[in-house]
Tab-separated table of C-alpha atoms and ligand atoms in Angstrom:
chain	number	residue	atom	x	y	z
A	5	MET	CA	142.243	134.030	119.936
A	6	THR	CA	141.122	130.427	119.780
A	7	ASP	CA	137.725	128.957	120.542
A	8	THR	CA	139.252	125.705	121.779
A	9	ILE	CA	137.931	125.072	125.291
A	10	LEU	CA	139.535	121.720	125.999
A	11	GLU	CA	142.830	120.194	124.955
A	12	MET	CA	144.060	116.829	126.120
A	13	ARG	CA	147.692	116.426	125.064
A	14	GLY	CA	149.699	113.220	124.923
A	15	ILE	CA	147.623	111.390	127.497
A	16	THR	CA	149.191	108.073	128.473
A	17	LYS	CA	147.699	105.957	131.241
A	18	THR	CA	149.067	102.626	132.361
A	19	PHE	CA	147.560	100.041	134.671
A	20	PRO	CA	149.676	97.139	135.904
A	21	GLY	CA	150.368	95.173	132.734
A	22	VAL	CA	148.084	97.275	130.500
A	23	LYS	CA	148.714	100.477	128.581
A	24	ALA	CA	145.117	101.738	128.522
A	25	LEU	CA	145.928	105.032	126.732
A	26	GLN	CA	148.974	105.860	124.638
A	27	ASP	CA	149.643	109.443	123.583
A	28	VAL	CA	145.988	110.416	123.144
A	29	ASN	CA	145.119	113.916	121.938
A	30	LEU	CA	141.670	115.492	122.005
A	31	ASP	CA	140.641	119.022	121.081
A	32	VAL	CA	137.161	120.335	121.765
A	33	ARG	CA	136.045	123.707	120.490
A	34	GLU	CA	133.180	125.745	121.806
A	35	ALA	CA	129.705	124.356	120.970
A	36	GLU	CA	131.097	121.134	119.509
A	37	ILE	CA	129.662	117.760	120.430
A	38	HIS	CA	132.012	114.780	120.182
A	39	ALA	CA	131.483	111.044	120.410
A	40	ILE	CA	134.408	108.916	121.551
A	41	VAL	CA	134.027	105.628	119.704
A	42	GLY	CA	135.979	102.390	120.093
A	43	GLU	CA	135.702	98.710	120.834
A	44	ASN	CA	135.448	97.267	124.343
A	45	GLY	CA	138.646	98.051	126.191
A	46	ALA	CA	139.736	100.745	123.730
A	47	GLY	CA	140.166	103.225	126.563
A	48	LYS	CA	137.102	105.491	126.283
A	49	SER	CA	136.144	105.308	129.954
A	50	THR	CA	139.754	105.677	131.034
A	51	LEU	CA	140.109	108.862	128.966
A	52	MET	CA	136.984	110.344	130.573
A	53	LYS	CA	138.189	109.330	134.035
A	54	VAL	CA	141.487	111.113	133.374
A	55	LEU	CA	139.558	114.181	132.209
A	56	SER	CA	137.319	114.225	135.272
A	57	GLY	CA	139.943	113.579	137.937
A	58	VAL	CA	138.783	110.080	138.856
A	59	TYR	CA	142.396	109.290	137.994
A	60	PRO	CA	144.172	112.265	139.564
A	61	ALA	CA	146.996	114.344	138.104
A	62	GLY	CA	150.212	112.429	138.564
A	63	SER	CA	148.604	109.061	137.832
A	64	TYR	CA	148.867	109.627	134.055
A	65	ASP	CA	151.224	111.369	131.638
A	66	GLY	CA	150.206	114.308	129.471
A	67	GLN	CA	148.375	117.577	129.898
A	68	ILE	CA	144.814	118.788	130.257
A	69	ILE	CA	144.245	122.396	129.239
A	70	TYR	CA	140.758	123.689	129.960
A	71	LYS	CA	139.679	127.241	129.186
A	72	GLY	CA	143.307	128.250	128.677
A	73	ASN	CA	144.689	126.878	131.925
A	74	GLU	CA	146.563	123.671	132.561
A	75	GLN	CA	144.538	121.616	135.011
A	76	ASN	CA	145.802	119.188	137.623
A	77	PHE	CA	142.608	117.716	139.005
A	78	LYS	CA	143.080	115.782	142.216
A	79	SER	CA	139.505	114.498	142.302
A	80	ILE	CA	136.154	114.781	140.542
A	81	ARG	CA	135.369	117.618	142.903
A	82	ASP	CA	138.117	119.676	141.241
A	83	SER	CA	136.896	118.969	137.697
A	84	GLU	CA	133.284	119.681	138.625
A	85	HIS	CA	134.387	122.937	140.162
A	86	VAL	CA	135.523	124.204	136.727
A	87	GLY	CA	132.476	122.770	134.937
A	88	ILE	CA	133.470	119.293	133.742
A	89	VAL	CA	130.743	116.812	134.635
A	90	ILE	CA	130.600	113.122	133.803
A	91	ILE	CA	127.216	111.405	133.655
A	92	HIS	CA	128.074	107.745	134.158
A	93	ARG	CA	126.048	105.129	132.367
A	94	GLU	CA	123.295	102.807	133.474
A	95	LEU	CA	124.687	101.275	136.662
A	96	ALA	CA	125.031	104.706	138.234
A	97	LEU	CA	121.516	105.891	137.357
A	98	VAL	CA	118.371	105.927	139.474
A	99	PRO	CA	115.545	104.399	137.400
A	100	LEU	CA	112.788	106.120	139.375
A	101	LEU	CA	114.160	109.576	138.634
A	102	SER	CA	113.786	111.475	135.380
A	103	ILE	CA	116.688	112.040	132.984
A	104	VAL	CA	117.067	115.607	134.241
A	105	GLU	CA	117.014	114.463	137.872
A	106	ASN	CA	119.658	111.852	137.095
A	107	ILE	CA	121.872	114.422	135.385
A	108	PHE	CA	121.772	116.650	138.456
A	109	LEU	CA	122.093	113.809	140.949
A	110	GLY	CA	124.575	114.769	143.614
A	111	GLN	CA	124.196	118.518	143.248
B	221	ATP	N1	141.047	99.939	136.927
B	221	ATP	C1	141.679	99.222	135.979
B	221	ATP	N2	142.681	98.378	136.282
B	221	ATP	C2	143.337	97.687	135.329
B	221	ATP	N3	143.049	97.753	134.021
B	221	ATP	C3	142.067	98.589	133.653
B	221	ATP	C4	141.325	99.349	134.598
B	221	ATP	N4	140.389	100.084	133.924
B	221	ATP	C5	140.549	99.784	132.627
B	221	ATP	N5	141.550	98.882	132.453
B	221	ATP	C6	142.020	98.355	131.162
B	221	ATP	O1	142.329	99.472	130.342
B	221	ATP	C7	141.871	99.275	129.008
B	221	ATP	C8	140.866	100.361	128.643
B	221	ATP	O2	139.672	100.139	129.383
B	221	ATP	P1	138.420	101.128	129.323
B	221	ATP	O3	137.477	100.681	130.372
B	221	ATP	O4	138.887	102.544	129.366
B	221	ATP	O5	137.835	100.831	127.877
B	221	ATP	P2	136.454	101.295	127.228
B	221	ATP	O6	136.800	101.820	125.874
B	221	ATP	O7	135.727	102.202	128.152
B	221	ATP	O8	135.673	99.907	127.087
B	221	ATP	P3	134.092	99.586	127.136
B	221	ATP	O9	133.576	99.862	125.759
B	221	ATP	O10	134.060	98.117	127.465
B	221	ATP	O11	133.479	100.446	128.196
B	221	ATP	C9	141.331	97.846	128.978
B	221	ATP	O12	142.381	96.993	128.573
B	221	ATP	C10	140.953	97.586	130.419
B	221	ATP	O13	140.981	96.215	130.713
B	222	MG	MG1	133.875	102.120	129.059
Protein backbone atom coordinates (compact mmCIF):
# COMPACT_ATOMS: atom_id res chain seq x y z
CA MET A 1 0.00 0.00 0.00
CA THR A 2 1.43 3.34 -1.04
CA ASP A 3 0.36 6.81 -0.01
CA THR A 4 1.37 8.27 -3.37
CA ILE A 5 -1.65 10.09 -4.80
CA LEU A 6 -0.13 11.49 -7.97
CA GLU A 7 2.54 10.21 -10.31
CA MET A 8 3.56 11.94 -13.50
CA ARG A 9 5.83 9.61 -15.48
CA GLY A 10 8.11 10.53 -18.35
CA ILE A 11 6.16 13.60 -19.38
CA THR A 12 7.44 15.04 -22.66
CA LYS A 13 5.66 17.95 -24.32
CA THR A 14 6.75 19.55 -27.55
CA PHE A 15 5.56 22.74 -29.20
CA PRO A 16 6.61 23.55 -32.76
CA GLY A 17 10.36 24.08 -32.45
CA VAL A 18 10.44 23.83 -28.63
CA LYS A 19 10.73 20.85 -26.32
CA ALA A 20 8.99 22.39 -23.30
CA LEU A 21 9.19 19.23 -21.13
CA GLN A 22 11.54 16.28 -21.51
CA ASP A 23 10.95 13.11 -19.51
CA VAL A 24 9.64 14.85 -16.39
CA ASN A 25 8.70 12.76 -13.35
CA LEU A 26 6.76 13.99 -10.33
CA ASP A 27 5.53 12.04 -7.33
CA VAL A 28 3.19 13.56 -4.77
CA ARG A 29 2.29 11.73 -1.60
CA GLU A 30 -0.70 12.39 0.58
CA ALA A 31 -0.52 15.65 2.59
CA GLU A 32 2.64 16.82 0.84
CA ILE A 33 2.98 20.35 -0.48
CA HIS A 34 5.36 20.86 -3.40
CA ALA A 35 6.74 23.93 -5.11
CA ILE A 36 7.77 23.62 -8.75
CA VAL A 37 10.69 26.00 -9.16
CA GLY A 38 12.53 27.05 -12.31
CA GLU A 39 13.55 29.98 -14.44
CA ASN A 40 11.27 31.65 -16.98
CA GLY A 41 10.46 29.15 -19.69
CA ALA A 42 11.58 26.14 -17.64
CA GLY A 43 8.24 24.44 -18.22
CA LYS A 44 6.39 24.86 -14.90
CA SER A 45 3.15 26.13 -16.43
CA THR A 46 3.30 23.54 -19.19
CA LEU A 47 3.63 20.74 -16.62
CA MET A 48 0.58 22.02 -14.72
CA LYS A 49 -1.38 22.38 -17.96
CA VAL A 50 -0.57 18.76 -18.82
CA LEU A 51 -1.69 17.71 -15.33
CA SER A 52 -4.97 19.61 -15.57
CA GLY A 53 -5.97 18.63 -19.09
CA VAL A 54 -5.48 22.06 -20.66
CA TYR A 55 -3.20 20.05 -22.93
CA PRO A 56 -5.28 16.91 -23.43
CA ALA A 57 -4.11 13.29 -23.38
CA GLY A 58 -2.52 12.54 -26.71
CA SER A 59 -0.89 15.96 -26.99
CA TYR A 60 2.03 14.88 -24.76
CA ASP A 61 3.99 11.70 -24.05
CA GLY A 62 4.05 10.00 -20.66
CA GLN A 63 1.56 8.95 -18.03
CA ILE A 64 -0.49 10.56 -15.29
CA ILE A 65 -1.52 8.22 -12.49
CA TYR A 66 -3.88 9.76 -9.96
CA LYS A 67 -5.27 7.84 -7.00
CA GLY A 68 -4.11 4.58 -8.55
CA ASN A 69 -5.67 5.04 -11.97
CA GLU A 70 -4.06 6.16 -15.20
CA GLN A 71 -5.79 9.34 -16.31
CA ASN A 72 -6.37 10.56 -19.84
CA PHE A 73 -7.89 13.98 -19.29
CA LYS A 74 -9.46 15.47 -22.39
CA SER A 75 -10.12 18.84 -20.77
CA ILE A 76 -9.93 20.70 -17.47
CA ARG A 77 -13.45 19.50 -16.81
CA ASP A 78 -12.13 15.93 -16.61
CA SER A 79 -9.31 16.81 -14.20
CA GLU A 80 -11.61 18.88 -12.01
CA HIS A 81 -14.02 15.99 -11.90
CA VAL A 82 -11.42 13.85 -10.07
CA GLY A 83 -10.30 16.73 -7.83
CA ILE A 84 -7.37 18.39 -9.60
CA VAL A 85 -7.85 22.16 -9.60
CA ILE A 86 -5.50 24.80 -10.95
CA ILE A 87 -5.71 28.32 -9.55
CA HIS A 88 -4.12 30.43 -12.27
CA ARG A 89 -2.12 33.46 -11.30
CA GLU A 90 -2.86 37.16 -11.33
CA LEU A 91 -4.29 37.73 -14.80
CA ALA A 92 -7.06 35.23 -14.14
CA LEU A 93 -8.07 36.66 -10.75
CA VAL A 94 -10.87 39.06 -9.87
CA PRO A 95 -9.41 41.82 -7.66
CA LEU A 96 -12.75 42.72 -6.09
CA LEU A 97 -13.29 39.20 -4.78
CA SER A 98 -11.64 37.66 -1.75
CA ILE A 99 -8.97 34.96 -2.00
CA VAL A 100 -11.54 32.30 -1.11
CA GLU A 101 -14.00 33.64 -3.70
CA ASN A 102 -11.26 33.61 -6.33
CA ILE A 103 -10.32 30.03 -5.49
CA PHE A 104 -13.90 28.89 -5.99
CA LEU A 105 -14.51 31.05 -9.05
CA GLY A 106 -16.31 29.01 -11.66
CA GLN A 107 -17.89 26.52 -9.28
N1 LIG B 1 1.58 27.56 -26.27
C1 LIG B 1 2.91 27.52 -26.53
N2 LIG B 1 3.39 27.48 -27.78
C2 LIG B 1 4.71 27.41 -28.03
N3 LIG B 1 5.65 27.38 -27.08
C3 LIG B 1 5.24 27.40 -25.80
C4 LIG B 1 3.86 27.49 -25.46
N4 LIG B 1 3.76 27.51 -24.09
C5 LIG B 1 5.01 27.45 -23.63
N5 LIG B 1 5.91 27.39 -24.65
C6 LIG B 1 7.37 27.28 -24.50
O1 LIG B 1 7.62 26.16 -23.67
C7 LIG B 1 8.66 26.44 -22.73
C8 LIG B 1 8.11 26.29 -21.31
O2 LIG B 1 7.21 27.36 -21.06
P1 LIG B 1 6.38 27.50 -19.71
O3 LIG B 1 5.41 28.60 -19.91
O4 LIG B 1 5.84 26.17 -19.31
O5 LIG B 1 7.51 27.92 -18.67
P2 LIG B 1 7.36 28.45 -17.17
O6 LIG B 1 8.34 27.66 -16.37
O7 LIG B 1 5.94 28.41 -16.75
O8 LIG B 1 7.86 29.96 -17.30
P3 LIG B 1 7.44 31.28 -16.47
O9 LIG B 1 8.27 31.25 -15.22
O10 LIG B 1 7.85 32.40 -17.38
O11 LIG B 1 5.97 31.21 -16.22
C9 LIG B 1 9.17 27.83 -23.10
O12 LIG B 1 10.25 27.67 -23.99
C10 LIG B 1 7.98 28.46 -23.79
O13 LIG B 1 8.39 29.47 -24.68
MG1 LIG C 1 4.61 29.85 -16.09
